[in-house]
Amino acid sequence: MGCVDIGKLRAFCDGEVASGEAKQIETHVARCISCREQLDGVRKAGSFVAAKMNAIAPLPGEAPPGIEASLAAIRRREPRLATKTAEGNTARGLSRWIGGLVAGATFHWRASVAGLVAVAVVISLVALPPVRTIADDLLGIFRVQKFTQVTLDPGTLKNLPNFDPSKMGTFDGITREPSSSTVASPAEAAARLDFPLRLPQHLPAGVTNNPKLAVTDSFSVAYTFDLARATTYMASMGITGIDLPKSLNGQKISGTMPVHVIASYGEGVPGAAMALFQGRSPVVEIPDGVNLDEVFNAIYSLPGLPPELVVQLRAIDWRTTAPVPVLKGDTSRKLTVDGVEGLLVRNDIEKVTVLFWQKDGIVYVMAGDVADSDLVAAANSLK
Amino acid sequence: MQGENPNDKPMVKETGLGATLSDSLLLEQLGQGRSSRDGAFEEIFARYRHLVYGVLFRMTGDRDEAEELSQEVFLKLYTHRFRSGESHNLQGWLYRVATNLGFNSLRSRQRQRNRLDRLAHERPEHGSGSDPGVEVLRQEERDAVRQILATLPERQAACLTLRQMGLSYAEIAQAVGVSPGSVGTLLARAECTFKERYLSNDKEANYGMR
């Protein structure tokens, strides 16, 4: 092989050349000083620019507005787009929700990360548009050991103000989006995980056994609450009568989403699509001295929160339990899956079923637009 | 339809499984009667709005503007008529329109900045973080990055932005309209120029302050 052009070297750095060619490049570079120097230059420029470019990625407080608000704005600009019924919205919401959850939050990760933060968990949990945001967090505070359902009528959340956690504190520790990449084989995925990869041995009829595997590396974020700014912000939103959590002032809460993998089967095939998320539980660390009761009481006293939701949220042990929203029209039940207790949620309009469970420290979420029993059978066949 | 051409395979990042309809099917519906068109539009919007907004926020650095331009992208999609039989790549199309609008805004913002610079020595915008020093530095760095992006050829700026978002070369190639083999070259050139300009700006800034 002759000298390697700069574009090839750049692709080589990103693992974007075929493996045979990569070997040839390696061999050549080992022998050729000028190519070695050029490769070094390409690498250095690449990492220099990557670091700078990371600075312009949106931070958690810089996410777009809620989807319904955006759609409403588009409808105003394009009157030909009809206004949808509330029911339609709910159904689509669930589909997005499940998708977001199962897709591992590659693009929702900021919302998920915000959700890692104690305050933001519940705020985003009830923020509009309800369904999607809530579900973005398959996270609890501390560590997820089990799932519990929270029954929700999205219509009752309309009066809730849209809070922006970045106005009440500072996010830091994020410089980039977590990198999610598709890997070629289960072995390759397994090599990047710190737990054994398990895949279903029996798939529902019609689902092809050719999973697309996407691994997302661990990432974390920290949030520091600022009492003075929160007070000003609440006042600017016209909200009074909330005892903001003083013990949280200046405390840094950090959240970590460990490495996880999503296997998707039959993507885009109606009636035969399935996906499985698996990863260690997200972890939230809260410093000693923070009075969590105070934090939660402040959240629960936010205006616009329906009392029946507050009752359900109060009953949750946040240290171990992640809430799963169950919408009007959904059915849900507890069941035994993979040898442990799990939660099943079914939406008949979308014909989608989602299963949640935790086993040996690994959180599993499996979803499919297949029959409940088929999905459970697939979950029971994980190996 | 799907499977014949690997480029047709949608990279469904936002909805994963929830997306029971493929992009090409949605595009087909978008070209049909009103009710299925509107449903398809909203599904596409839900699927891709974060991607589109992500591009535009990076390029504009302004939430409101990024949101408004995102709406613009989807409005264009609504009225765009894909030729029938054309092998569409929805994601690539959306990225292309988004980077194009983003780059125009980046450029015009830069022109505005240059005018302002002539009038008065501009102060960096203060962020609202608890440590104003850190916020100012972060804002300065962000401004500097965007300033340099605006000076690059549009394709190169688009490549850098999309690469930062974690797109593969194949995806970048579709969005930018080049062959996957040329992405490495575009990136390498862009990075080389970017680094040079960034370092020389830094030098000038330090020199000017002392």
mmCIF file of N, CA, C and O in Angstrom, chain A residues 71 75 78-84 92, chain B residues 26 29-45 78:
data_model
loop_
_atom_site.group_PDB
_atom_site.id
_atom_site.type_symbol
_atom_site.label_atom_id
_atom_site.label_comp_id
_atom_site.label_asym_id
_atom_site.label_seq_id
_atom_site.Cartn_x
_atom_site.Cartn_y
_atom_site.Cartn_z
ATOM 1 N N LEU A 71 -45.754 22.067 18.166
ATOM 2 C CA LEU A 71 -46.731 21.723 17.132
ATOM 3 C C LEU A 71 -47.788 22.815 17.002
ATOM 4 O O LEU A 71 -48.213 23.160 15.893
ATOM 5 N N ARG A 75 -48.757 24.801 13.697
ATOM 6 C CA ARG A 75 -50.131 24.872 13.181
ATOM 7 C C ARG A 75 -50.547 26.313 12.949
ATOM 8 O O ARG A 75 -51.278 26.618 12.018
ATOM 9 N N GLU A 78 -49.003 27.180 9.748
ATOM 10 C CA GLU A 78 -49.495 26.400 8.602
ATOM 11 C C GLU A 78 -50.913 25.936 8.891
ATOM 12 O O GLU A 78 -51.138 24.835 9.399
ATOM 13 N N PRO A 79 -51.879 26.784 8.588
ATOM 14 C CA PRO A 79 -53.267 26.488 8.967
ATOM 15 C C PRO A 79 -53.804 25.206 8.341
ATOM 16 O O PRO A 79 -54.793 24.659 8.827
ATOM 17 N N ARG A 80 -53.138 24.730 7.290
ATOM 18 C CA ARG A 80 -53.642 23.501 6.667
ATOM 19 C C ARG A 80 -53.474 22.295 7.568
ATOM 20 O O ARG A 80 -54.114 21.271 7.388
ATOM 21 N N LEU A 81 -52.573 22.424 8.541
ATOM 22 C CA LEU A 81 -52.402 21.307 9.475
ATOM 23 C C LEU A 81 -53.553 21.316 10.478
ATOM 24 O O LEU A 81 -53.729 22.263 11.228
ATOM 25 N N ALA A 82 -54.312 20.249 10.499
ATOM 26 C CA ALA A 82 -55.492 20.215 11.360
ATOM 27 C C ALA A 82 -55.096 20.099 12.822
ATOM 28 O O ALA A 82 -54.019 19.618 13.149
ATOM 29 N N THR A 83 -55.969 20.545 13.681
ATOM 30 C CA THR A 83 -55.761 20.345 15.112
ATOM 31 C C THR A 83 -56.243 18.938 15.457
ATOM 32 O O THR A 83 -57.329 18.541 15.089
ATOM 33 N N LYS A 84 -55.397 18.248 16.173
ATOM 34 C CA LYS A 84 -55.739 16.862 16.502
ATOM 35 C C LYS A 84 -56.583 16.769 17.761
ATOM 36 O O LYS A 84 -56.547 17.643 18.600
ATOM 37 N N ARG A 92 -50.407 9.071 20.538
ATOM 38 C CA ARG A 92 -49.086 9.334 19.973
ATOM 39 C C ARG A 92 -48.071 9.554 21.070
ATOM 40 O O ARG A 92 -46.927 9.178 20.967
ATOM 41 N N LEU B 26 -43.979 6.771 5.953
ATOM 42 C CA LEU B 26 -44.476 8.068 6.418
ATOM 43 C C LEU B 26 -44.409 9.095 5.297
ATOM 44 O O LEU B 26 -45.320 9.888 5.111
ATOM 45 N N GLN B 29 -47.203 8.622 3.013
ATOM 46 C CA GLN B 29 -48.447 9.152 3.560
ATOM 47 C C GLN B 29 -48.480 10.668 3.503
ATOM 48 O O GLN B 29 -49.531 11.279 3.354
ATOM 49 N N LEU B 30 -47.290 11.252 3.660
ATOM 50 C CA LEU B 30 -47.196 12.708 3.642
ATOM 51 C C LEU B 30 -47.658 13.235 2.286
ATOM 52 O O LEU B 30 -48.154 14.342 2.173
ATOM 53 N N GLY B 31 -47.467 12.419 1.271
ATOM 54 C CA GLY B 31 -47.874 12.853 -0.055
ATOM 55 C C GLY B 31 -49.328 12.540 -0.374
ATOM 56 O O GLY B 31 -49.772 12.759 -1.485
ATOM 57 N N GLN B 32 -50.046 11.997 0.599
ATOM 58 C CA GLN B 32 -51.427 11.581 0.320
ATOM 59 C C GLN B 32 -52.470 12.549 0.867
ATOM 60 O O GLN B 32 -52.177 13.684 1.168
ATOM 61 N N GLY B 33 -53.665 12.018 1.037
ATOM 62 C CA GLY B 33 -54.796 12.832 1.504
ATOM 63 C C GLY B 33 -54.520 13.467 2.848
ATOM 64 O O GLY B 33 -53.622 13.061 3.582
ATOM 65 N N ARG B 34 -55.351 14.440 3.159
ATOM 66 C CA ARG B 34 -55.060 15.308 4.275
ATOM 67 C C ARG B 34 -54.937 14.609 5.633
ATOM 68 O O ARG B 34 -54.005 14.856 6.382
ATOM 69 N N SER B 35 -55.861 13.676 5.925
ATOM 70 C CA SER B 35 -55.825 13.157 7.287
ATOM 71 C C SER B 35 -54.599 12.284 7.509
ATOM 72 O O SER B 35 -53.943 12.364 8.543
ATOM 73 N N SER B 36 -54.267 11.457 6.524
ATOM 74 C CA SER B 36 -53.082 10.620 6.740
ATOM 75 C C SER B 36 -51.822 11.492 6.660
ATOM 76 O O SER B 36 -50.826 11.236 7.319
ATOM 77 N N ARG B 37 -51.914 12.570 5.876
ATOM 78 C CA ARG B 37 -50.753 13.451 5.757
ATOM 79 C C ARG B 37 -50.450 14.121 7.093
ATOM 80 O O ARG B 37 -49.319 14.156 7.538
ATOM 81 N N ASP B 38 -51.487 14.609 7.750
ATOM 82 C CA ASP B 38 -51.257 15.293 9.018
ATOM 83 C C ASP B 38 -50.738 14.342 10.089
ATOM 84 O O ASP B 38 -49.873 14.694 10.876
ATOM 85 N N GLY B 39 -51.277 13.126 10.085
ATOM 86 C CA GLY B 39 -50.803 12.142 11.052
ATOM 87 C C GLY B 39 -49.334 11.829 10.805
ATOM 88 O O GLY B 39 -48.526 11.786 11.733
ATOM 89 N N ALA B 40 -49.009 11.635 9.524
ATOM 90 C CA ALA B 40 -47.621 11.321 9.168
ATOM 91 C C ALA B 40 -46.716 12.480 9.551
ATOM 92 O O ALA B 40 -45.621 12.285 10.083
ATOM 93 N N PHE B 41 -47.190 13.682 9.297
ATOM 94 C CA PHE B 41 -46.372 14.857 9.620
ATOM 95 C C PHE B 41 -46.028 14.879 11.100
ATOM 96 O O PHE B 41 -44.879 15.085 11.491
ATOM 97 N N GLU B 42 -47.031 14.646 11.939
ATOM 98 C CA GLU B 42 -46.780 14.723 13.384
ATOM 99 C C GLU B 42 -45.862 13.604 13.852
ATOM 100 O O GLU B 42 -45.048 13.786 14.755
ATOM 101 N N GLU B 43 -45.986 12.459 13.214
ATOM 102 C CA GLU B 43 -45.112 11.351 13.583
ATOM 103 C C GLU B 43 -43.663 11.694 13.214
ATOM 104 O O GLU B 43 -42.729 11.487 13.994
ATOM 105 N N ILE B 44 -43.490 12.238 12.026
ATOM 106 C CA ILE B 44 -42.141 12.630 11.595
ATOM 107 C C ILE B 44 -41.598 13.707 12.526
ATOM 108 O O ILE B 44 -40.436 13.676 12.939
ATOM 109 N N PHE B 45 -42.455 14.622 12.881
ATOM 110 C CA PHE B 45 -42.039 15.710 13.771
ATOM 111 C C PHE B 45 -41.557 15.148 15.109
ATOM 112 O O PHE B 45 -40.494 15.510 15.615
ATOM 113 N N TYR B 78 -43.498 19.974 5.106
ATOM 114 C CA TYR B 78 -44.943 19.832 4.880
ATOM 115 C C TYR B 78 -45.317 20.227 3.454
ATOM 116 O O TYR B 78 -46.180 19.622 2.838
#
